[in-house]
Amino acid sequence: MITVNCRDIPSIKSPLAVYTSDQLGAVPALKLHEFVLAPIEDEEIDPANVITAIKMFLASIGCERHFAVIQKNDTISVVSLDGYKIESPTQGKTDQFFSCIHCGHVTQFETVHNNHMKIHYL
């Protein structure tokens, strides 16, 4: 399991977790200031791939030059280099995600989650 510390980027923690987990094929678990990536199968997650995915995400939103991605053991931290703060979007979306306990499917919509859960009990 890899822990990604997002203390300097709280407003994009959830989208970063979703993007990173999609790139790696891992299951994200959100915490207060971080998220954890767990492998779907018994394979280990390569920290270098996590760092690459985080850098790609930061580049996609135009913030790669403001942040450093640092690894220490199984923890990867995204650290602001110049005090840059990413503004949180004011779209009214919640920071809540629903995760399937059976397969790890993640969605931010409760109705999609409920419909997904039904397929496990057919």
JSON list of C-alpha atoms in Angstrom, two decimals:
[
{"chain": "A", "resi": 1, "resn": "MET", "atom": "CA", "xyz": [0.00, 0.00, 0.00]},
{"chain": "A", "resi": 2, "resn": "ILE", "atom": "CA", "xyz": [1.14, 3.51, -0.82]},
{"chain": "A", "resi": 3, "resn": "THR", "atom": "CA", "xyz": [0.07, 6.59, 1.15]},
{"chain": "A", "resi": 4, "resn": "VAL", "atom": "CA", "xyz": [-0.15, 9.93, -0.68]},
{"chain": "A", "resi": 5, "resn": "ASN", "atom": "CA", "xyz": [0.04, 12.97, 1.60]},
{"chain": "A", "resi": 6, "resn": "CYS", "atom": "CA", "xyz": [-2.10, 15.83, 0.24]},
{"chain": "A", "resi": 7, "resn": "ARG", "atom": "CA", "xyz": [-1.83, 18.45, 3.03]},
{"chain": "A", "resi": 8, "resn": "ASP", "atom": "CA", "xyz": [-0.72, 21.15, 0.58]},
{"chain": "A", "resi": 9, "resn": "ILE", "atom": "CA", "xyz": [-3.40, 20.31, -2.00]},
{"chain": "A", "resi": 10, "resn": "PRO", "atom": "CA", "xyz": [-6.63, 19.58, -0.09]},
{"chain": "A", "resi": 11, "resn": "SER", "atom": "CA", "xyz": [-8.91, 20.96, -2.80]},
{"chain": "A", "resi": 12, "resn": "ILE", "atom": "CA", "xyz": [-7.74, 18.42, -5.41]},
{"chain": "A", "resi": 13, "resn": "LYS", "atom": "CA", "xyz": [-7.17, 15.41, -3.14]},
{"chain": "A", "resi": 14, "resn": "SER", "atom": "CA", "xyz": [-10.23, 13.52, -4.36]},
{"chain": "A", "resi": 15, "resn": "PRO", "atom": "CA", "xyz": [-9.73, 14.07, -8.11]},
{"chain": "A", "resi": 16, "resn": "LEU", "atom": "CA", "xyz": [-6.05, 13.20, -7.70]},
{"chain": "A", "resi": 17, "resn": "ALA", "atom": "CA", "xyz": [-6.97, 9.96, -5.89]},
{"chain": "A", "resi": 18, "resn": "VAL", "atom": "CA", "xyz": [-9.39, 8.97, -8.65]},
{"chain": "A", "resi": 19, "resn": "TYR", "atom": "CA", "xyz": [-6.95, 9.84, -11.44]},
{"chain": "A", "resi": 20, "resn": "THR", "atom": "CA", "xyz": [-4.01, 8.07, -9.79]},
{"chain": "A", "resi": 21, "resn": "SER", "atom": "CA", "xyz": [-6.01, 4.94, -8.99]},
{"chain": "A", "resi": 22, "resn": "ASP", "atom": "CA", "xyz": [-7.32, 4.79, -12.57]},
{"chain": "A", "resi": 23, "resn": "GLN", "atom": "CA", "xyz": [-3.80, 5.09, -13.98]},
{"chain": "A", "resi": 24, "resn": "LEU", "atom": "CA", "xyz": [-2.43, 2.35, -11.73]},
{"chain": "A", "resi": 25, "resn": "GLY", "atom": "CA", "xyz": [-5.39, 0.02, -11.43]},
{"chain": "A", "resi": 26, "resn": "ALA", "atom": "CA", "xyz": [-5.47, 0.43, -7.65]},
{"chain": "A", "resi": 27, "resn": "VAL", "atom": "CA", "xyz": [-8.18, 0.96, -5.04]},
{"chain": "A", "resi": 28, "resn": "PRO", "atom": "CA", "xyz": [-8.11, 4.40, -3.34]},
{"chain": "A", "resi": 29, "resn": "ALA", "atom": "CA", "xyz": [-9.16, 5.00, 0.25]},
{"chain": "A", "resi": 30, "resn": "LEU", "atom": "CA", "xyz": [-9.64, 8.65, 1.19]},
{"chain": "A", "resi": 31, "resn": "LYS", "atom": "CA", "xyz": [-8.54, 9.97, 4.57]},
{"chain": "A", "resi": 32, "resn": "LEU", "atom": "CA", "xyz": [-8.57, 13.48, 6.01]},
{"chain": "A", "resi": 33, "resn": "HIS", "atom": "CA", "xyz": [-5.31, 14.80, 4.52]},
{"chain": "A", "resi": 34, "resn": "GLU", "atom": "CA", "xyz": [-4.20, 11.84, 2.44]},
{"chain": "A", "resi": 35, "resn": "PHE", "atom": "CA", "xyz": [-5.30, 8.85, 0.46]},
{"chain": "A", "resi": 36, "resn": "VAL", "atom": "CA", "xyz": [-4.07, 5.28, 0.36]},
{"chain": "A", "resi": 37, "resn": "LEU", "atom": "CA", "xyz": [-3.67, 3.19, -2.77]},
{"chain": "A", "resi": 38, "resn": "ALA", "atom": "CA", "xyz": [-4.06, -0.55, -2.37]},
{"chain": "A", "resi": 39, "resn": "PRO", "atom": "CA", "xyz": [-3.39, -3.06, -5.15]},
{"chain": "A", "resi": 40, "resn": "ILE", "atom": "CA", "xyz": [-6.37, -4.90, -6.59]},
{"chain": "A", "resi": 41, "resn": "GLU", "atom": "CA", "xyz": [-4.46, -8.16, -6.76]},
{"chain": "A", "resi": 42, "resn": "ASP", "atom": "CA", "xyz": [-1.43, -9.39, -4.84]},
{"chain": "A", "resi": 43, "resn": "GLU", "atom": "CA", "xyz": [0.95, -7.31, -6.94]},
{"chain": "A", "resi": 44, "resn": "GLU", "atom": "CA", "xyz": [2.81, -4.45, -5.29]},
{"chain": "A", "resi": 45, "resn": "ILE", "atom": "CA", "xyz": [2.30, -0.88, -6.47]},
{"chain": "A", "resi": 46, "resn": "ASP", "atom": "CA", "xyz": [5.47, 0.71, -7.84]},
{"chain": "A", "resi": 47, "resn": "PRO", "atom": "CA", "xyz": [6.01, 4.11, -6.14]},
{"chain": "A", "resi": 48, "resn": "ALA", "atom": "CA", "xyz": [7.68, 5.42, -9.32]},
{"chain": "A", "resi": 49, "resn": "ASN", "atom": "CA", "xyz": [4.42, 4.86, -11.22]},
{"chain": "A", "resi": 50, "resn": "VAL", "atom": "CA", "xyz": [2.48, 6.70, -8.51]},
{"chain": "A", "resi": 51, "resn": "ILE", "atom": "CA", "xyz": [4.87, 9.66, -8.72]},
{"chain": "A", "resi": 52, "resn": "THR", "atom": "CA", "xyz": [4.55, 9.71, -12.52]},
{"chain": "A", "resi": 53, "resn": "ALA", "atom": "CA", "xyz": [0.74, 9.67, -12.32]},
{"chain": "A", "resi": 54, "resn": "ILE", "atom": "CA", "xyz": [0.71, 12.51, -9.77]},
{"chain": "A", "resi": 55, "resn": "LYS", "atom": "CA", "xyz": [3.04, 14.60, -11.92]},
{"chain": "A", "resi": 56, "resn": "MET", "atom": "CA", "xyz": [0.86, 13.95, -14.98]},
{"chain": "A", "resi": 57, "resn": "PHE", "atom": "CA", "xyz": [-2.22, 15.09, -13.05]},
{"chain": "A", "resi": 58, "resn": "LEU", "atom": "CA", "xyz": [-0.49, 18.26, -11.85]},
{"chain": "A", "resi": 59, "resn": "ALA", "atom": "CA", "xyz": [0.66, 18.96, -15.41]},
{"chain": "A", "resi": 60, "resn": "SER", "atom": "CA", "xyz": [-2.88, 18.50, -16.70]},
{"chain": "A", "resi": 61, "resn": "ILE", "atom": "CA", "xyz": [-4.13, 21.30, -14.44]},
{"chain": "A", "resi": 62, "resn": "GLY", "atom": "CA", "xyz": [-1.08, 23.51, -15.08]},
{"chain": "A", "resi": 63, "resn": "CYS", "atom": "CA", "xyz": [0.40, 23.35, -11.57]},
{"chain": "A", "resi": 64, "resn": "GLU", "atom": "CA", "xyz": [3.41, 21.07, -12.01]},
{"chain": "A", "resi": 65, "resn": "ARG", "atom": "CA", "xyz": [5.99, 23.84, -11.49]},
{"chain": "A", "resi": 66, "resn": "HIS", "atom": "CA", "xyz": [4.50, 24.82, -8.11]},
{"chain": "A", "resi": 67, "resn": "PHE", "atom": "CA", "xyz": [4.73, 21.38, -6.48]},
{"chain": "A", "resi": 68, "resn": "ALA", "atom": "CA", "xyz": [7.33, 18.72, -5.75]},
{"chain": "A", "resi": 69, "resn": "VAL", "atom": "CA", "xyz": [6.45, 15.04, -5.40]},
{"chain": "A", "resi": 70, "resn": "ILE", "atom": "CA", "xyz": [8.65, 13.47, -2.74]},
{"chain": "A", "resi": 71, "resn": "GLN", "atom": "CA", "xyz": [8.88, 9.82, -1.71]},
{"chain": "A", "resi": 72, "resn": "LYS", "atom": "CA", "xyz": [9.91, 8.59, 1.73]},
{"chain": "A", "resi": 73, "resn": "ASN", "atom": "CA", "xyz": [9.44, 4.84, 2.20]},
{"chain": "A", "resi": 74, "resn": "ASP", "atom": "CA", "xyz": [5.80, 4.03, 1.37]},
{"chain": "A", "resi": 75, "resn": "THR", "atom": "CA", "xyz": [4.63, 7.65, 1.71]},
{"chain": "A", "resi": 76, "resn": "ILE", "atom": "CA", "xyz": [4.55, 10.07, -1.19]},
{"chain": "A", "resi": 77, "resn": "SER", "atom": "CA", "xyz": [4.03, 13.75, -0.39]},
{"chain": "A", "resi": 78, "resn": "VAL", "atom": "CA", "xyz": [2.93, 16.52, -2.72]},
{"chain": "A", "resi": 79, "resn": "VAL", "atom": "CA", "xyz": [4.67, 19.62, -1.35]},
{"chain": "A", "resi": 80, "resn": "SER", "atom": "CA", "xyz": [4.20, 23.23, -2.40]},
{"chain": "A", "resi": 81, "resn": "LEU", "atom": "CA", "xyz": [7.48, 24.80, -3.52]},
{"chain": "A", "resi": 82, "resn": "ASP", "atom": "CA", "xyz": [6.43, 28.43, -3.43]},
{"chain": "A", "resi": 83, "resn": "GLY", "atom": "CA", "xyz": [3.37, 28.54, -1.18]},
{"chain": "A", "resi": 84, "resn": "TYR", "atom": "CA", "xyz": [1.04, 28.21, -4.17]},
{"chain": "A", "resi": 85, "resn": "LYS", "atom": "CA", "xyz": [-2.52, 27.30, -3.21]},
{"chain": "A", "resi": 86, "resn": "ILE", "atom": "CA", "xyz": [-4.90, 25.63, -5.62]},
{"chain": "A", "resi": 87, "resn": "GLU", "atom": "CA", "xyz": [-8.30, 27.27, -5.37]},
{"chain": "A", "resi": 88, "resn": "SER", "atom": "CA", "xyz": [-11.12, 24.91, -4.59]},
{"chain": "A", "resi": 89, "resn": "PRO", "atom": "CA", "xyz": [-13.83, 24.87, -7.23]},
{"chain": "A", "resi": 90, "resn": "THR", "atom": "CA", "xyz": [-17.12, 26.39, -6.13]},
{"chain": "A", "resi": 91, "resn": "GLN", "atom": "CA", "xyz": [-19.34, 24.01, -8.06]},
{"chain": "A", "resi": 92, "resn": "GLY", "atom": "CA", "xyz": [-21.20, 22.74, -5.04]},
{"chain": "A", "resi": 93, "resn": "LYS", "atom": "CA", "xyz": [-19.91, 19.21, -5.46]},
{"chain": "A", "resi": 94, "resn": "THR", "atom": "CA", "xyz": [-19.26, 17.23, -2.33]},
{"chain": "A", "resi": 95, "resn": "ASP", "atom": "CA", "xyz": [-16.00, 15.54, -1.48]},
{"chain": "A", "resi": 96, "resn": "GLN", "atom": "CA", "xyz": [-17.84, 12.27, -0.85]},
{"chain": "A", "resi": 97, "resn": "PHE", "atom": "CA", "xyz": [-17.12, 9.08, -2.75]},
{"chain": "A", "resi": 98, "resn": "PHE", "atom": "CA", "xyz": [-18.81, 5.70, -2.55]},
{"chain": "A", "resi": 99, "resn": "SER", "atom": "CA", "xyz": [-16.65, 2.59, -2.81]},
{"chain": "A", "resi": 100, "resn": "CYS", "atom": "CA", "xyz": [-17.82, -0.96, -3.45]},
{"chain": "A", "resi": 101, "resn": "ILE", "atom": "CA", "xyz": [-16.76, -3.31, -0.67]},
{"chain": "A", "resi": 102, "resn": "HIS", "atom": "CA", "xyz": [-16.69, -6.23, -3.10]},
{"chain": "A", "resi": 103, "resn": "CYS", "atom": "CA", "xyz": [-14.61, -4.99, -6.03]},
{"chain": "A", "resi": 104, "resn": "GLY", "atom": "CA", "xyz": [-13.44, -1.46, -5.18]},
{"chain": "A", "resi": 105, "resn": "HIS", "atom": "CA", "xyz": [-15.56, 0.37, -7.80]},
{"chain": "A", "resi": 106, "resn": "VAL", "atom": "CA", "xyz": [-15.53, 4.09, -6.87]},
{"chain": "A", "resi": 107, "resn": "THR", "atom": "CA", "xyz": [-18.11, 6.74, -7.75]},
{"chain": "A", "resi": 108, "resn": "GLN", "atom": "CA", "xyz": [-19.24, 10.04, -6.32]},
{"chain": "A", "resi": 109, "resn": "PHE", "atom": "CA", "xyz": [-22.89, 9.34, -7.07]},
{"chain": "A", "resi": 110, "resn": "GLU", "atom": "CA", "xyz": [-24.92, 7.37, -4.54]},
{"chain": "A", "resi": 111, "resn": "THR", "atom": "CA", "xyz": [-27.47, 6.11, -7.07]},
{"chain": "A", "resi": 112, "resn": "VAL", "atom": "CA", "xyz": [-24.71, 4.75, -9.32]},
{"chain": "A", "resi": 113, "resn": "HIS", "atom": "CA", "xyz": [-23.17, 3.07, -6.29]},
{"chain": "A", "resi": 114, "resn": "ASN", "atom": "CA", "xyz": [-26.47, 1.51, -5.23]},
{"chain": "A", "resi": 115, "resn": "ASN", "atom": "CA", "xyz": [-27.12, 0.18, -8.74]},
{"chain": "A", "resi": 116, "resn": "HIS", "atom": "CA", "xyz": [-23.59, -1.18, -8.91]},
{"chain": "A", "resi": 117, "resn": "MET", "atom": "CA", "xyz": [-24.01, -3.00, -5.57]},
{"chain": "A", "resi": 118, "resn": "LYS", "atom": "CA", "xyz": [-27.05, -4.80, -6.96]},
{"chain": "A", "resi": 119, "resn": "ILE", "atom": "CA", "xyz": [-24.96, -6.66, -9.55]},
{"chain": "A", "resi": 120, "resn": "HIS", "atom": "CA", "xyz": [-23.05, -8.44, -6.79]},
{"chain": "A", "resi": 121, "resn": "TYR", "atom": "CA", "xyz": [-26.25, -9.99, -5.46]},
{"chain": "A", "resi": 122, "resn": "LEU", "atom": "CA", "xyz": [-27.78, -11.30, -8.70]}
]
